[in-house]
Structure formats: structure tokens, C-alpha cells
C-alpha angles and dihedrals in degrees: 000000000000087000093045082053092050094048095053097052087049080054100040089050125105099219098188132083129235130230154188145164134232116244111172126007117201113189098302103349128093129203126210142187096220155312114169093252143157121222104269096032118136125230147185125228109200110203144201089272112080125264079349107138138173130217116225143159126218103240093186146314129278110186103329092327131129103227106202124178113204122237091221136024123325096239132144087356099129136167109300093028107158112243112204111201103212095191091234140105116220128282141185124218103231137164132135094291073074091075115102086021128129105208146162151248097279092037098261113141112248107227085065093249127140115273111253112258119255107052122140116232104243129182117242093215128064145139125269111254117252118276100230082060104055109083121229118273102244104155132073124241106210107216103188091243104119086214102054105033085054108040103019102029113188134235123228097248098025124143113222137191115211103197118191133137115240118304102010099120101285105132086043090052088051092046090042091053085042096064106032100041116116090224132119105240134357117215102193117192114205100195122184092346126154114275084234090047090066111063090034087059096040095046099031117018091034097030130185095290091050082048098055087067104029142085109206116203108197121190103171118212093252089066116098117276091256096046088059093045074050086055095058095040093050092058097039089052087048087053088058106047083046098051084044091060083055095256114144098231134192109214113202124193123191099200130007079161095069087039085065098050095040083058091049087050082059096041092047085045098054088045101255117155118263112239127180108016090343091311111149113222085246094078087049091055097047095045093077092032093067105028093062097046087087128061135086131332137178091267102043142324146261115221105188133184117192112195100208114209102224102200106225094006090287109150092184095060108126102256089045084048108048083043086053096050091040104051127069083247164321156278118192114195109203119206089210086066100047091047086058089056091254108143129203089040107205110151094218103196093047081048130084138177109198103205098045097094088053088058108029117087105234097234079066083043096057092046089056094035083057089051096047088052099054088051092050093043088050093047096047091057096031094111094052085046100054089044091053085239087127109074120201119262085028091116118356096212080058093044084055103044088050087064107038091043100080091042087049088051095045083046099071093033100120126187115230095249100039119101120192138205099253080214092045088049095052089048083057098062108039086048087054092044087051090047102241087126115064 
């Protein structure tokens, strides 16, 4: 049996090789004359240099040519280059010796060391799984941020936007959530960052003890627009093999943001129509393709947590607004707040978290929904409060609110290297609704 198996995958085999040759390179884009290739295929451009080849991906046709985008710098690629189909998409190489590793797009260590032995060969790309199979998200995930683990609370399994302008807390909040997270494992994609950025993330934000437990994919903003889609795709790809193993894993993207105008970059390349603020459909389209593909299966879960870049603080731009649309909720970091000193700065009332009220008792959800109506109240009447218009005695639930606001504030004010007990923290708040804290 085993050598008529054998015998029918020699048969079975395509033993030649295809190729092509370039004919005209624009900016990023390369076209081919052949060779006989699929969208997503990865192929090898051998230059002028010897044994020199690049690594590329077509990317689609144009009458009758294979269009191709590198995944690293166009360089000694001329006119004639020979272009080898290898009939594969790509694939990482990925297992538990994993764990504690900086890698990139394509799964090579960083630090240009030899991948550990052991690792599995997995495909980056792959379809989210149907919806009748993926069970309902019905436990919480405590996270170690007071604010989140009180009043939005997360799922195992739940998809979250975290929304914020440059500069506003966004990469502490990730490293916070990193550590602290009760989760297995955290895969944290750092797409288009800042080389800097990198090792600041990986030595301070993350630290040693996130490390221990995490796999970091890093695609800088210097690299070309597909190495950083790869990015997203390769970790992506990491969270599932992960979840199917039954981990409960936290995936953490930096930016989905920068995944959506690396995929415009393609889309304007290949000569697709810009849509909303010079958007291609294409983004629109892989948005959703790759958002659903986490979440929770029958073996494990995928927590994940996208940290969207609003341009000018406008949280109604169209990539903050089809995320938004897409995830299970969202955090909204408001630069007001962290102006004020208040880290980490999650505007509570503009945040949701959409499963909370399916995994949370409602004795807990009287408690938050207490909490929520004092800062409303409060914010409602904030500007006759700052201009001393309100007088005292006016209206006793202001009266109180006045009071409780700031304690409630100072409350979920959490230092970058504190971790709290998400039921301690819960304690503390309903102590401090009660009065018992003054």
C-alpha cells in the first residue's frame, strides 16, 4: 500500500520548472512575460548578479503579464531577468521553540540567526473558519488593566479595536495587556513601526517577563508595502496554529492601520481606482478577510487586540470606521485624557465592549453600569461645573457624582508596571461606589 502511494504521488508530480522573463519594472511593480502563475504565488527573480535571487509574489495579470511585487528591495533585477514559478504560496516554519523569538514577515529570526529545529511548515494564508462552527464567546479574559477588566470587560475569543491618534498610550497599553494577560501565549505584530520603535517595545514596553511568553513579528516601515500585508498574515497565521494546538492566544497588531495602506500602495500599483480618500476597493476587501479569521474554535481561542492609527484624532475616518464595524468592540484613547495625566487614557463612555453584557453576572453589571452613569452625568454637566453656574444642593445625584467622579477617575488611573486582580479590582470599586473609600 505505502509503495503504490508512493508511486502515485511520483506520478502525480510536475517535475519542470516554469519560467518567465521580466520585461518592464515601475517603481515596485514587475512586470513578466510569464511564467504560468496563480495570485499569491511566490516566485524567484534570478539577476544579473550570480546565485543572487529575489524573492516576489504575483500580486495579478495585465494583458497576458505576470505582475510580481518583491518582498524586499528592487535591486540588480534588469530587463531579461529570469522569473522561476515555484507553484507555492508562502509559508512560515513555526512550533513552541517559537516562543521568546522577534521575527519577520517571512518567519526568519532577526537577529539573523538560524531558526530553532523542530518547527512545523504552516501556510500564511488561510480562510476564516465558518461561523456555525465557532462556539460563542461566554468567559471573561482578565487583562490586568483596572479599567478594562471593570467596565469593558473582555471575552475569550473577542475581537477589539483600540482607537487613538499618535502618541496617546497605545504601544503601553499593548505591553501592559501583554504581560498581564492571563493568556497562553501573545503573537504581537509590529507593522510599519519605527526601526527605533522596535527594540524600545520589545526591551521596555514588553519587557523580559511579556517576552518569556510571546512571539513578536516586526515588519518596519522602511520594508516594502507587501512585506508589511505579509506581516499581518504571518502572525495571524502563528495565532492559528497556536489556537489549533488548544492555547488560548492574545493576538496584538500595531497597526491595522499601516496593513490597510500598505494594501492601497498595492492596489494604486496594480492600477486599481482610489475610492474613499484615495483608498482601492482592495483594502476594503481584505479588512474583513483578515479580521475574522481570529476568534474562538472548538480547540482554543484567539483573543486580538488592533490598535487603529486615526489621522487628526477622526474616529470616523474610513479605515477607523469599516474596523469598527468589523471587531466585537472598541477602545477609544482619548488625547484630552492623557494630557490630563490619566494612563492609561480609555475614554470609557466613547468605549464598548459588545460581549460584556453575555459574561459578566448582573449583580457585577449593576455595579459598572453605576459607574458609567456618574461619569455621564458628570460629563453632561462638566461645563456648568467648571464655570461655578451649578450651585450645590441644586440636584443631589449631581451633588453626588461631583463627588464620586474624581475617585472614580483616580480609580482607573494605572501605573505601566502594576497588575491588578480583575476581582480585586471589581471589590475596589464597588467598595468605593458604596463609600467605603474616601
Amino acid at each position: 500500500m505505502e509503495i503504490q502511494t508512493i508511486l502515485d504521488h511520483v506520478t502525480k508530480t510536475d517535475s519542470y520548472k516554469r519560467y518567465g522573463k521580466v520585461e518592464r519594472v515601475v517603481g515596485l511593480l514587475i512586470e513578466a512575460r510569464g511564467p504560468e502563475a496563480r495570485i499569491g504565488e511566490v516566485c524567484y527573480i534570478h539577476t544579473k548578479l550570480q546565485n543572487q535571487k529575489i524573492t516576489a509574489e504575483v500580486i495579478g495579470f495585465y494583458e497576458e503579464k505576470v505582475l510580481l511585487m518583491p518582498y524586499s528591495a528592487v535591486s540588480n533585477i534588469g530587463s531579461g531577468c529570469l522569473v522561476e514559478a515555484t507553484k507555492k504560496s508562502l509559508s512560515i516554519k513555526v512550533g513552541r521553540s517559537l516562543i521568546g523569538k522577534v521575527i519577520d514577515s517571512t518567519g526568519e529570526l532577526l537577529d539573523g540567526s538560524k531558526l530553532p529545529k523542530g518547527l512545523k511548515e504552516y501556510p500564511t494564508e488561510q480562510q476564516p473558519p465558518n461561523p456555525l462552527e465557532r462556539p460563542r464567546i461566554n468567559s471573561v479574559i482578565p487583562v490586568g488593566v483596572k479599567a478594562i477588566d471593570t467596565l469593558l470587560t473582555v471575552g475569550r475569543g473577542q475581537r477589539i479595536g483600540i482607537f487613538a491618534g499618535s502618541g496617546v498610550g497605545k504601544s503601553t497599553l499593548m505591553g501592559m495587556i501583554a504581560r498581564n494577560s492571563e493568556a497562553d501565549l501573545n503573537v504581537i505584530a509590529l507593522i510599519g513601526e519605527r526601526g527605533r520603535e522596535v527594540k524600545e517595545f520589545v526591551e521596555k514596553d514588553l519587557g523580559p517577563e511579556g517576552l518569556k511568553k510571546s512571539i513578536v513579528v516586526v515588519a518596519t516601515s522602511d520594508q516594502s508595502a507587501l512585506m508589511r500585508i505579509k506581516g499581518a498574515y504571518t502572525a495571524t497565521a502563528i495565532s492559528e496554529y497556536f489556537r489549533d494546538l488548544g492555547y488560548q492566544v492574545n493576538l496584538m497588531m500595531d497597526s491595522v492601520t499601516r496593513v490597510a495602506m500598505a494594501q492601497r500602495e498595492i492596489g494604486l500599483a496594480i492600477g486599481e481606482p482610489p475610492t474613499t480618500k484615495g483608498y482601492t476597493p482592495s483594502v476594503f476587501a481584505l479588512l474583513p478577510s483578515l479580521l475574522e479569521r481570529t476568534g474562538t474554535s472548538n480547540k482554543g481561542s484567539i483573543t486580538a487586540f488592533y490598535t487603529v492609527l486615526v489621522d487628526g484624532d477622526d474616529f470616523n475616518e474610513p479605515i477607523a470606521d469599516t474596523t469598527r464595524g468589523i471587531l466585537d468592540g472598541h477602545f477609544i484613547l482619548d488625547r484630552k485624557l492623557a494630557e490630563k495625566g490619566q494612563f492609561p487614557a480609555i475614554n470609557v463612555l466613547q468605549s464598548v465592549s459588545r460581549v460584556m453584557p453575555g459574561i459578566v453576572d448582573s449583580s457585577i453589571m449593576s455595579v459598572i453600569q453605576k459607574a458609567r452613569t456618574i461619569l455621564a452625568t458628570y460629563q453632561e454637566n462638566e461645563e456648568l461645573i467648571q464655570i461655578g453656574a451649578y450651585k450645590k444642593g441644586t440636584n443631589p445625584n449631581i451633588d453626588n457624582d461631583i463627588q464620586l467622579q474624581p475617585k472614580i477617575l483616580g480609580f482607573l488611573r494605572q501605573g505601566m508596571n502594576e497588575n491588578v486582580d480583575r476581582q480585586a479590582a471589581l471589590d475596589a470599586l464597588q467598595g468605593l461606589l458604596n463609600g467605603s473609600l474616601r
